[in-house]
Coordinates of C-alpha atoms and ligand atoms in Angstrom, one line a residue:
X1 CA 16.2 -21.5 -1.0
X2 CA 13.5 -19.5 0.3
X3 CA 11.2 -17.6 -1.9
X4 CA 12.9 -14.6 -0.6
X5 CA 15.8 -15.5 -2.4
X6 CA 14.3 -15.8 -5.4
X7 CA 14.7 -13.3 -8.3
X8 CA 11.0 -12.9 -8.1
X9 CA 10.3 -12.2 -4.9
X10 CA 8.9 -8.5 -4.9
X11 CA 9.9 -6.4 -2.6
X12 CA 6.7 -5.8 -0.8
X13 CA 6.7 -9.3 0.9
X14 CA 6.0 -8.3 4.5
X15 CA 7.6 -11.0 6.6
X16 CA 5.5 -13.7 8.9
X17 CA 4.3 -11.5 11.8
X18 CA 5.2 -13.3 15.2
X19 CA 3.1 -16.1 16.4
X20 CA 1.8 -16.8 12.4
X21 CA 3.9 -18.2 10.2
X22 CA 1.9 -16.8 6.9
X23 CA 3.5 -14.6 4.5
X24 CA 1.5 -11.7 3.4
X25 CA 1.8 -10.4 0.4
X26 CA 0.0 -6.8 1.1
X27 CA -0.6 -5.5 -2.8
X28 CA 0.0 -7.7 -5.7
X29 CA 2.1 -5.8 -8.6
X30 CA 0.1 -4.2 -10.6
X31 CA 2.4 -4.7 -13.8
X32 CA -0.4 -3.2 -16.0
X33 CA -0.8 -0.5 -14.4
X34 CA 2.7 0.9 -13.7
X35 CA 3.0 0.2 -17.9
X36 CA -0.3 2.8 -18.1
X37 CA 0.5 5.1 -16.0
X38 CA 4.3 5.5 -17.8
X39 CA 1.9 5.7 -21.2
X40 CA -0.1 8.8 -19.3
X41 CA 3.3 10.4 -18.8
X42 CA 5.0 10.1 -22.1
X43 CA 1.2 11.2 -23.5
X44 CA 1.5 14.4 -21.3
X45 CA 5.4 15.3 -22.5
X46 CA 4.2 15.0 -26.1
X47 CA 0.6 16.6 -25.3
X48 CA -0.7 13.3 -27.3
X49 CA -4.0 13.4 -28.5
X50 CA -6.8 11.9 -26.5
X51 CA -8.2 9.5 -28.9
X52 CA -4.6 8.0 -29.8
X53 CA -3.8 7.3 -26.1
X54 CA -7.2 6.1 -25.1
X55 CA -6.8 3.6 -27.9
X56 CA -3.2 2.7 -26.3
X57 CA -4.2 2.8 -23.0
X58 CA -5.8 -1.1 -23.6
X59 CA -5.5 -3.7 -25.9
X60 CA -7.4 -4.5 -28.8
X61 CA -8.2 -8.3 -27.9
X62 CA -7.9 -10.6 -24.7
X63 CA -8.0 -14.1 -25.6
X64 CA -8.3 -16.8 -22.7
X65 CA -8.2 -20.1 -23.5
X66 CA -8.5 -23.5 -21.2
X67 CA -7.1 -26.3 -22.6
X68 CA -6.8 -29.9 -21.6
X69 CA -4.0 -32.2 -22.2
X70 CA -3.6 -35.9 -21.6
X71 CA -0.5 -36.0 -18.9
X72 CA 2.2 -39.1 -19.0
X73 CA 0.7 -40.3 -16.3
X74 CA -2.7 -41.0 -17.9
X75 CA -4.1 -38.0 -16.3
X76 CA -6.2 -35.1 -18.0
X77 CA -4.8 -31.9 -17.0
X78 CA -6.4 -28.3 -18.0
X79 CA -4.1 -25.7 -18.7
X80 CA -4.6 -21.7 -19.1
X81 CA -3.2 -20.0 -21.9
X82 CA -3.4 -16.3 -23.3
X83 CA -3.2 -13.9 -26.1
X84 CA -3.4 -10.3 -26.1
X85 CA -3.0 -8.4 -29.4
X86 CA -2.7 -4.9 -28.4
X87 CA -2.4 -3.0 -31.3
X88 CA -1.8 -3.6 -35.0
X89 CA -1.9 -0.2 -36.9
X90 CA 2.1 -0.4 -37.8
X91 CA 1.8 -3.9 -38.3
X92 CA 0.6 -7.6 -37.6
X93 CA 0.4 -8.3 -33.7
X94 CA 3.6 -9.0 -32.1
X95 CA 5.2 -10.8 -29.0
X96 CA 6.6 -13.7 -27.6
X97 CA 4.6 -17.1 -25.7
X98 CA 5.6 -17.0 -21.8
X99 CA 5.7 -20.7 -19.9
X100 CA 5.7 -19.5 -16.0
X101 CA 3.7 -20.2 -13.2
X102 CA 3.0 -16.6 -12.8
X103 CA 1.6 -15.8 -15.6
X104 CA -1.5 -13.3 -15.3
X105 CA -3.7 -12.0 -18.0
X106 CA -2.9 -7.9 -16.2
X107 CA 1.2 -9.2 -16.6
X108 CA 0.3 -10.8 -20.2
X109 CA -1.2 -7.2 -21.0
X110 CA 1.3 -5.1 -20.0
X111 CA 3.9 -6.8 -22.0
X112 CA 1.7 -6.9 -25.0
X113 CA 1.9 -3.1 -24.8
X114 CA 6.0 -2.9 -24.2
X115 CA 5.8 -4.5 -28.1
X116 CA 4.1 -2.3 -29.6
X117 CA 6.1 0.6 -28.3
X118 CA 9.3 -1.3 -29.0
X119 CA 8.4 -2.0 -32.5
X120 CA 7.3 1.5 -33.4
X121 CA 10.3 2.4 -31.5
X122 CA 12.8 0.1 -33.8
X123 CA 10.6 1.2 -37.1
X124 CA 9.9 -2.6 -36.9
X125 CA 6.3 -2.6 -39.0
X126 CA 4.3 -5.1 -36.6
X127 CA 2.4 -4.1 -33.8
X128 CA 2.6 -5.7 -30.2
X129 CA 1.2 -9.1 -28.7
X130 CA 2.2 -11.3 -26.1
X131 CA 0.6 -14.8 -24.5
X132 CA 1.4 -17.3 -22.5
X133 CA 0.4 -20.1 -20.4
X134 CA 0.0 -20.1 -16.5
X135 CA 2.5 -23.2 -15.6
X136 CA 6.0 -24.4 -14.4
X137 CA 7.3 -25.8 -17.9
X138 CA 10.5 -27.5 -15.5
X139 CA 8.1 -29.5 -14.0
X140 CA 6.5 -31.3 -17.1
X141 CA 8.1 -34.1 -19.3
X142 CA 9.1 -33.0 -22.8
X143 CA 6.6 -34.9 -24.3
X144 CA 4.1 -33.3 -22.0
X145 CA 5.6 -29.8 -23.0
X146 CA 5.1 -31.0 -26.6
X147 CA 1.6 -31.9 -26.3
X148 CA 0.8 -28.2 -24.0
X149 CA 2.4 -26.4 -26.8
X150 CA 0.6 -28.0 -29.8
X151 CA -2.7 -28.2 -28.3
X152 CA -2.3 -24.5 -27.6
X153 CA -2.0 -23.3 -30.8
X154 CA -4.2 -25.3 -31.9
X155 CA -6.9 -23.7 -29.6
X156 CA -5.4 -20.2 -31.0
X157 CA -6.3 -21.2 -34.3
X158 CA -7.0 -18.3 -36.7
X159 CA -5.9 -15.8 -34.1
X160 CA -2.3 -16.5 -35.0
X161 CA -0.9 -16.3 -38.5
X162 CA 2.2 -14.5 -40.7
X163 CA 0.2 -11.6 -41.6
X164 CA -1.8 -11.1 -38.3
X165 CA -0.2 -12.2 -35.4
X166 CA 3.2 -14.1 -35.1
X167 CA 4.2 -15.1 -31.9
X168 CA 8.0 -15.8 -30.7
X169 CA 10.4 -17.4 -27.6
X170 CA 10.0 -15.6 -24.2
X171 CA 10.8 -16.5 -20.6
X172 CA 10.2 -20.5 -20.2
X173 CA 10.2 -21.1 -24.1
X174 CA 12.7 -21.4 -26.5
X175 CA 13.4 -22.4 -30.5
X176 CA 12.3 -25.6 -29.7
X177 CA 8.7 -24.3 -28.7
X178 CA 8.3 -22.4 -31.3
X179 CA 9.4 -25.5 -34.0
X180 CA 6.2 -27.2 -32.5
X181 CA 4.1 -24.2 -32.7
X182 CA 4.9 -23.9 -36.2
X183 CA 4.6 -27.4 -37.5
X184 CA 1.3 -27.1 -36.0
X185 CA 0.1 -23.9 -37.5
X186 CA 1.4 -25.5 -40.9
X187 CA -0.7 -28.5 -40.3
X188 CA -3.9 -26.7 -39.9
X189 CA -3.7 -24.3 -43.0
X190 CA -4.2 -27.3 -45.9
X191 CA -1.4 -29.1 -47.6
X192 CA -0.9 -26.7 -50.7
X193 CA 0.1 -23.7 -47.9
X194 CA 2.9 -25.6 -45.6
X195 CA 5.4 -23.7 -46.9
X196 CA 3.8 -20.3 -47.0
X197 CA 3.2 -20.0 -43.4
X198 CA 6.9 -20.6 -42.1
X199 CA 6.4 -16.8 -40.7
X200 CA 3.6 -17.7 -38.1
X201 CA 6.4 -17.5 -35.7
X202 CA 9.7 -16.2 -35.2
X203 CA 12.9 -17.3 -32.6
X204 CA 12.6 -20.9 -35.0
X205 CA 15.4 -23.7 -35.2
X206 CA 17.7 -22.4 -37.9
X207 CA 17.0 -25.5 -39.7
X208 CA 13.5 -25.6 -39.9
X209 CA 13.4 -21.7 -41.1
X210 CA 14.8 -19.4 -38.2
X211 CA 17.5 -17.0 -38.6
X212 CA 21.4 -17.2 -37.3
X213 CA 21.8 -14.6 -34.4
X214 CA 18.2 -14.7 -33.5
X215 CA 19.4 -17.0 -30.2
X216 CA 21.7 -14.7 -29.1
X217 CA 19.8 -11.2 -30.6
X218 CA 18.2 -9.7 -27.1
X219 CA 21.5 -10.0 -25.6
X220 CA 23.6 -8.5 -28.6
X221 CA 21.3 -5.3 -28.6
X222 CA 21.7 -5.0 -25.4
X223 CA 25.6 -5.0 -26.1
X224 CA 25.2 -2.2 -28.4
X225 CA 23.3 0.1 -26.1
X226 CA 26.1 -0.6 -23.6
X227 CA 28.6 0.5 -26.2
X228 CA 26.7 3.4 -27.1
X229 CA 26.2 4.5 -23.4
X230 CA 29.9 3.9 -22.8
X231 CA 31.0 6.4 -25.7
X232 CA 28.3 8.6 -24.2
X233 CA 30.2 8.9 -21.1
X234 CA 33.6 8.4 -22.1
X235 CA 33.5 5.3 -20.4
X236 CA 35.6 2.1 -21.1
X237 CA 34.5 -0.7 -21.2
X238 CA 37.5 -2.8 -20.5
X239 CA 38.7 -3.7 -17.4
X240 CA 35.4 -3.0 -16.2
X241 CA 32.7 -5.7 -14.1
X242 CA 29.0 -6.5 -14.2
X243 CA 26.5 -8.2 -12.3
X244 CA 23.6 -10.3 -13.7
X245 CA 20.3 -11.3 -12.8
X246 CA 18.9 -14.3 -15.1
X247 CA 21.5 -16.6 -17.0
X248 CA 19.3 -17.5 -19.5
X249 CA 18.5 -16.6 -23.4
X250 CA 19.0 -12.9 -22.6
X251 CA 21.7 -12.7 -19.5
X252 CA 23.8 -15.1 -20.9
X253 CA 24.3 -14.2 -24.2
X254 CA 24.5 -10.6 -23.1
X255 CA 27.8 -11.7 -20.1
X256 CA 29.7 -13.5 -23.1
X257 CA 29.2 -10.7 -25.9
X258 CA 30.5 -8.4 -22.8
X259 CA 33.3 -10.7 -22.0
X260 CA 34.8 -10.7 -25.4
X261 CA 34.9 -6.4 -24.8
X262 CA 36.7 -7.3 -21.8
X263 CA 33.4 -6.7 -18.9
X264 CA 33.8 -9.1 -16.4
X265 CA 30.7 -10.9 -14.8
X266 CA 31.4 -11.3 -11.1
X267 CA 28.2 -12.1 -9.7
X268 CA 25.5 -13.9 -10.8
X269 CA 21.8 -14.9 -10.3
X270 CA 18.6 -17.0 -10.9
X271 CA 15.5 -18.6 -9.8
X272 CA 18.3 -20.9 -7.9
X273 CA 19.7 -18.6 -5.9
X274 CA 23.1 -15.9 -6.6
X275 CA 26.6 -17.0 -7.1
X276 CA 29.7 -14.6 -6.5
X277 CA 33.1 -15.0 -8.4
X278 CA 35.5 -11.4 -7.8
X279 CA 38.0 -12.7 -10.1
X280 CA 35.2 -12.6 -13.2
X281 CA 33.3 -16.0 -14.0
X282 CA 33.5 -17.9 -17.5
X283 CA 30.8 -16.4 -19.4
X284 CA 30.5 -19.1 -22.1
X285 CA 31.3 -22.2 -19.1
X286 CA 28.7 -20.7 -17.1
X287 CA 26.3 -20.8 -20.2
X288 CA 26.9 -24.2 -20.9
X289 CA 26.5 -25.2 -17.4
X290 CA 23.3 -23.5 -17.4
X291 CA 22.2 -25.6 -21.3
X292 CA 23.4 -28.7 -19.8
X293 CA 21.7 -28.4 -16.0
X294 CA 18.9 -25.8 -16.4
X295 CA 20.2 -23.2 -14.1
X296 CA 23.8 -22.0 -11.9
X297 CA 23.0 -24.5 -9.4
X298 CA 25.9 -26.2 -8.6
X299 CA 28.0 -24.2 -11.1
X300 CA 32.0 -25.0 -9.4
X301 CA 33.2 -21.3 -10.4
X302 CA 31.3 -19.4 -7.5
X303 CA 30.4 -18.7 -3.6
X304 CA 26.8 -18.7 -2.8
X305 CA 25.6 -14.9 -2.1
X306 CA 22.1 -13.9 -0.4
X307 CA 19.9 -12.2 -3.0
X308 CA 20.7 -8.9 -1.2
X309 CA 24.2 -9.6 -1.2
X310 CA 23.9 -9.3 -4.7
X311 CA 22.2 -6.3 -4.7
X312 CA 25.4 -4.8 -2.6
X313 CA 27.5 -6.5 -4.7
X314 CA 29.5 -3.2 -6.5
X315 CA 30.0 -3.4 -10.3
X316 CA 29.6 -0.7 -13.3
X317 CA 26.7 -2.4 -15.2
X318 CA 23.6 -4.2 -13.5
X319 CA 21.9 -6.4 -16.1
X320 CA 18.7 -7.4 -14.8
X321 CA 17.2 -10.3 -17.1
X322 CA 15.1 -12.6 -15.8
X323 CA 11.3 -11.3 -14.5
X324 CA 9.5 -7.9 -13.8
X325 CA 9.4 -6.4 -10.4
X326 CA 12.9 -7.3 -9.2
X327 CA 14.2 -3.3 -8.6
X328 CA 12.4 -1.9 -5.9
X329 CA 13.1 0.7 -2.9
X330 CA 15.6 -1.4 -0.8
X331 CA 17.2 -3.2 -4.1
X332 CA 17.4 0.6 -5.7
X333 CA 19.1 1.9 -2.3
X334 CA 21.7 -0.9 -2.3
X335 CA 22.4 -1.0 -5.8
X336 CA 25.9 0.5 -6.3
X337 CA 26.5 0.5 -10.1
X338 CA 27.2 3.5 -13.0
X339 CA 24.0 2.2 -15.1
X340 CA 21.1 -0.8 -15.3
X341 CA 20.9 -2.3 -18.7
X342 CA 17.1 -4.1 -18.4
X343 CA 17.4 -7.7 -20.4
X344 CA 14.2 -8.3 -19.0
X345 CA 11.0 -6.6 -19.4
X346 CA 9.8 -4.2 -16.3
X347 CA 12.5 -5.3 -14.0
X348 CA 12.0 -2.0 -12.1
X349 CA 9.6 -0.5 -10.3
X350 CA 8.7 2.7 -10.3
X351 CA 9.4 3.0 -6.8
X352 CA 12.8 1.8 -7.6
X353 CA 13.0 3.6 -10.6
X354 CA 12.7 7.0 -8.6
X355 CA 15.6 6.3 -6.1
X356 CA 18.1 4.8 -9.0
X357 CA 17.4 8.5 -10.6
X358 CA 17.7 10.6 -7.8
X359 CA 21.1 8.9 -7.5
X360 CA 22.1 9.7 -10.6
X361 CA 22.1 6.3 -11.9
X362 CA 21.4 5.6 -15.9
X363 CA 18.9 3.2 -16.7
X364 CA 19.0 2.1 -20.4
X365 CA 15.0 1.0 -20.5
X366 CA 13.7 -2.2 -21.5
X367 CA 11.6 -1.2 -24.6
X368 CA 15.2 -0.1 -26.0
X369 CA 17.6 -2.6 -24.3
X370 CA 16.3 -5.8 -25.3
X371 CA 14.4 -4.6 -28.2
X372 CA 17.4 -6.8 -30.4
X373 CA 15.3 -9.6 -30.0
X374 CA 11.9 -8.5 -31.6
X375 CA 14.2 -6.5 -34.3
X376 CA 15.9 -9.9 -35.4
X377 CA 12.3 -11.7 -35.2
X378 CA 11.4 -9.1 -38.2
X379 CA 14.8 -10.0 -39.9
X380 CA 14.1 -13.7 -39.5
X381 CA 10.0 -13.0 -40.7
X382 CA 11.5 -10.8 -44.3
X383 CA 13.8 -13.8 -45.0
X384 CA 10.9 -16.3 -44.3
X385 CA 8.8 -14.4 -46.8
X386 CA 11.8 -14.3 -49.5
X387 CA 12.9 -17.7 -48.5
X388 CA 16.5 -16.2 -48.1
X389 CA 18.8 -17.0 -45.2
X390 CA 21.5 -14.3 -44.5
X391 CA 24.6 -14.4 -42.7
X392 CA 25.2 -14.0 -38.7
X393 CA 27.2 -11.1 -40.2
X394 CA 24.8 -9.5 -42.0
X395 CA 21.8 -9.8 -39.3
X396 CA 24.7 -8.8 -36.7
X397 CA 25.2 -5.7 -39.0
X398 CA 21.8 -4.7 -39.3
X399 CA 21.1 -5.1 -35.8
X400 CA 23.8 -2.8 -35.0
X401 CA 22.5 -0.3 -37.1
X402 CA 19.0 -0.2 -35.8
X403 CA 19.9 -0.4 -32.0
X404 CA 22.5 2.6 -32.5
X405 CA 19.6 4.6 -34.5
X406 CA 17.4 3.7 -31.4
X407 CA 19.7 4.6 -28.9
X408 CA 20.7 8.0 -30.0
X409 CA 17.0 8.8 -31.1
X410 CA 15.7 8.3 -27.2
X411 CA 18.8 9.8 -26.0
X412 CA 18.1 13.2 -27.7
X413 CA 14.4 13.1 -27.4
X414 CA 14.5 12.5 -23.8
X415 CA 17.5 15.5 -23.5
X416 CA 14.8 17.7 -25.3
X417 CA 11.8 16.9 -23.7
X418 CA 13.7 17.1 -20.5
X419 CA 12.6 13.5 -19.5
X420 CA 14.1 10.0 -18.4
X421 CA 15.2 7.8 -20.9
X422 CA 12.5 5.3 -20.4
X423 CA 9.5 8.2 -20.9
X424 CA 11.9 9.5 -23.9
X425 CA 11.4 6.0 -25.1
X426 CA 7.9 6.0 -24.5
X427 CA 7.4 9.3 -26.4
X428 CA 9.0 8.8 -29.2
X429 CA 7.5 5.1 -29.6
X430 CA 3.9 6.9 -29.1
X431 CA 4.6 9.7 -31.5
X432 CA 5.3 7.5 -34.4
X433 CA 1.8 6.0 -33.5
X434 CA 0.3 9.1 -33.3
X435 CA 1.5 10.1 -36.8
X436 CA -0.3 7.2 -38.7
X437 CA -3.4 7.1 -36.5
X438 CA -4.6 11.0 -37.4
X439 CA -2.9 10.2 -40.9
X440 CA -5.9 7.1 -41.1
X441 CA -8.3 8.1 -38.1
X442 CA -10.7 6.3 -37.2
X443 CA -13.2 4.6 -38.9
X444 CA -16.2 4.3 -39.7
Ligands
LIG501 N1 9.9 -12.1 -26.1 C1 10.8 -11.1 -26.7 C2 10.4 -9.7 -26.2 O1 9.9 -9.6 -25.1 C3 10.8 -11.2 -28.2 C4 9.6 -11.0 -28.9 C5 9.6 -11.3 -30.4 O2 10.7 -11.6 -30.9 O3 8.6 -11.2 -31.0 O4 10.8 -8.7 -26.8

């Protein structure tokens, strides 16, 4: 496969000039700023006052940390890792650990800021956070994995916690990560507190303190925008198809809850390459394909499809999940769908954004569409600090309550303020922050 092929390959890759066989990559992605610049709008709509969106505009803390860990093979390796803690007025600091070799501290901020608007956004009281660690977790052993994740957070020390910054699962971690990183935590906090801390993280085993339907909880609330959309537009759902980028936590859950309402996944995709099946894959076989081997390769159910013939490929819903970046100009021109449900995080640009618009697609934003998964964390944190474990029913319940509230909420702000759903998003995130910032202003 050639990097081109890749979900992440942005779109302003400028191929090998003749005579050189070096690809240039002319301007990096500035993920940070494209996340600013869509606070500056939203600030404008809702003439936000200065202070509140200078405070926004970066985050409260950028943590750094090099670590070393003793590899299988004897070797010392050092590893990067990060934590931003944007804000924390609604709440403590909030966000998920990313394992990927393209992790940046720019991309680490920008998604620190997303939580914060998608927990004011859900009335979810904790702020935003996110961290990470620059490396291809696939390429280590488990025990190696094991050892990066526990002498991370053992570097992060006192700048994680229940009550001040808890982080959860994101791309290229999972429950299992965060069972290490809480056993950890625990360990370092004195003997007589073990139990008390269970809430450092969320996105746990349910065993060892997590919540049923946290696993599946991005992709469900992304299920229940769809079905709020579809009653929108009086469309139906059954009968109709989907394409999705990323099988993982997020696109995979999302293709079988859709499956089960009768929306047929007929193309596929990953950091593999894109598989195409018109007669509708197996959600759930395709999932456990995907547990068992790590990714669609190989999967018997499709045809192998370029990345751009799955762009082409026509279907009602898009559901981008796997990395930022992926929607740009040419993607946005070949796209031929009804509306873009973003599993992931800044799938599109705002280059991308401006075509899918124009052509009168809907784009149900990421700070709403996969805001199930920070909701659930907060479900899974209340029933830590109660030591109560509810039913998939009742979190299923709640969730469905909260994502509906949300949808509707954007949907009429954004009608009123005569914006896109995403800035409607924005704006009404920002002017629940507003609200408790000139209720406590600043001190001293
Ligand atoms: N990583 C997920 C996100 O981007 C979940 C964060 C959380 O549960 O705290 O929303």
């Amino acid at each position: 496969m050639t990097p081109a092929d890749s979900p992440s390959a942005p779109s302003n890759v400028v191929p090998p000039a003749p005579g050189s066989s070096r690809t240039i990559i002319v301007k990096e992605y500035d993920f940070f700023k494209v996340v600013q610049d869509y606070l500056e709008r939203a600030s404008r709509t809702l003439d936000l006052a200065d202070f509140v969106r200078a405070i926004l505009s970066q985050p409260k803390n950028e943590l750094i940390i090099n670590f070393p860990v003793k590899m299988d093979s004897g070797d010392v390796r050092l590893f990067k890792g990060y934590r931003v803690q944007h804000n924390n007025l609604l709440g403590p600091f909030k966000g998920g650990m990313r394992y990927h070799p393209s992790v940046t501290l720019d991309d680490v901020k920008a998604l620190a800021a997303m939580m914060t608007w998608k927990c004011a956004l859900m009335r979810v009281p904790f702020g935003g956070g996110k961290g990470g660690i620059k490396f291809d977790p696939h390429s280590v052993s488990k025990n190696e994995l094991q050892k990066i994740t526990r002498r991370f957070t053992h570097a992060l020390g006192e700048n994680i916690g229940p009550e001040y910054d808890i982080p959860a699962p994101d791309v290229g971690t999972n429950s299992q990560t965060m069972a290490w990183m809480m056993d950890t935590y625990s360990n370092m906090v004195g003997a007589a507190n073990k139990q008390s801390v269970k809430g450092v993280v969320t996105g746990k085993p349910v065993a060892s303190g997590g919540t049923l339907g946290r696993a599946k909880a991005t992709g469900q609330g992304a299920v229940f925008c769809v079905i709020e959309w579809a009653k929108e537009k009086g469309f139906d759902l059954e009968g109709s198809t989907m394409t999705v980028q990323g099988f993982g936590n997020v696109g995979s859950h999302l293709a079988v809850i859709l499956s089960r309402l009768g929306v047929s996944t007929i193309a596929v995709g990953d950091h593999t390459g894109y598989l195409l099946n018109p007669e509708g894959f197996n959600a759930h076989k395709l999932q456990d394909w995907v547990e068992t081997h790590g990714s669609i390769a190989g999967y018997p159910g499709g045809k192998a499809i370029t990345r751009e013939e799955f762009f082409k490929t026509k279907a009602d819903i898009f559901a981008p999940c796997a990395l930022e970046n992926q929607i740009g100009e040419t993607e946005a021109k070949n796209l031929d769908c009804k509306v873009i449900v973003e599993g992931a995080n800044g799938p599109t640009n705002p280059a991308g954004e401006r075509i899918l618009l124009e052509r009168g697609i809907d784009i149900l934003p990421d700070v709403l569409a996969n805001s199930g998964g920070v909701t659930v964390s907060y479900y899974e944190w209340v029933q830590n600090k109660r030591s109560e474990s509810w039913t998939e029913e009742e979190v299923d319940a709640k969730l469905e309550k909260a994502m509906t509230r949300a949808y509707r909420e954007v949907a009429d702000f954004a009608r009123q303020h005569k914006v896109d759903r995403r800035i409607g998003a924005y704006g009404l995130a920002l002017q629940r922050i507003e609200a408790v910032y000139k209720e406590r202003e600043i001190f001293p």
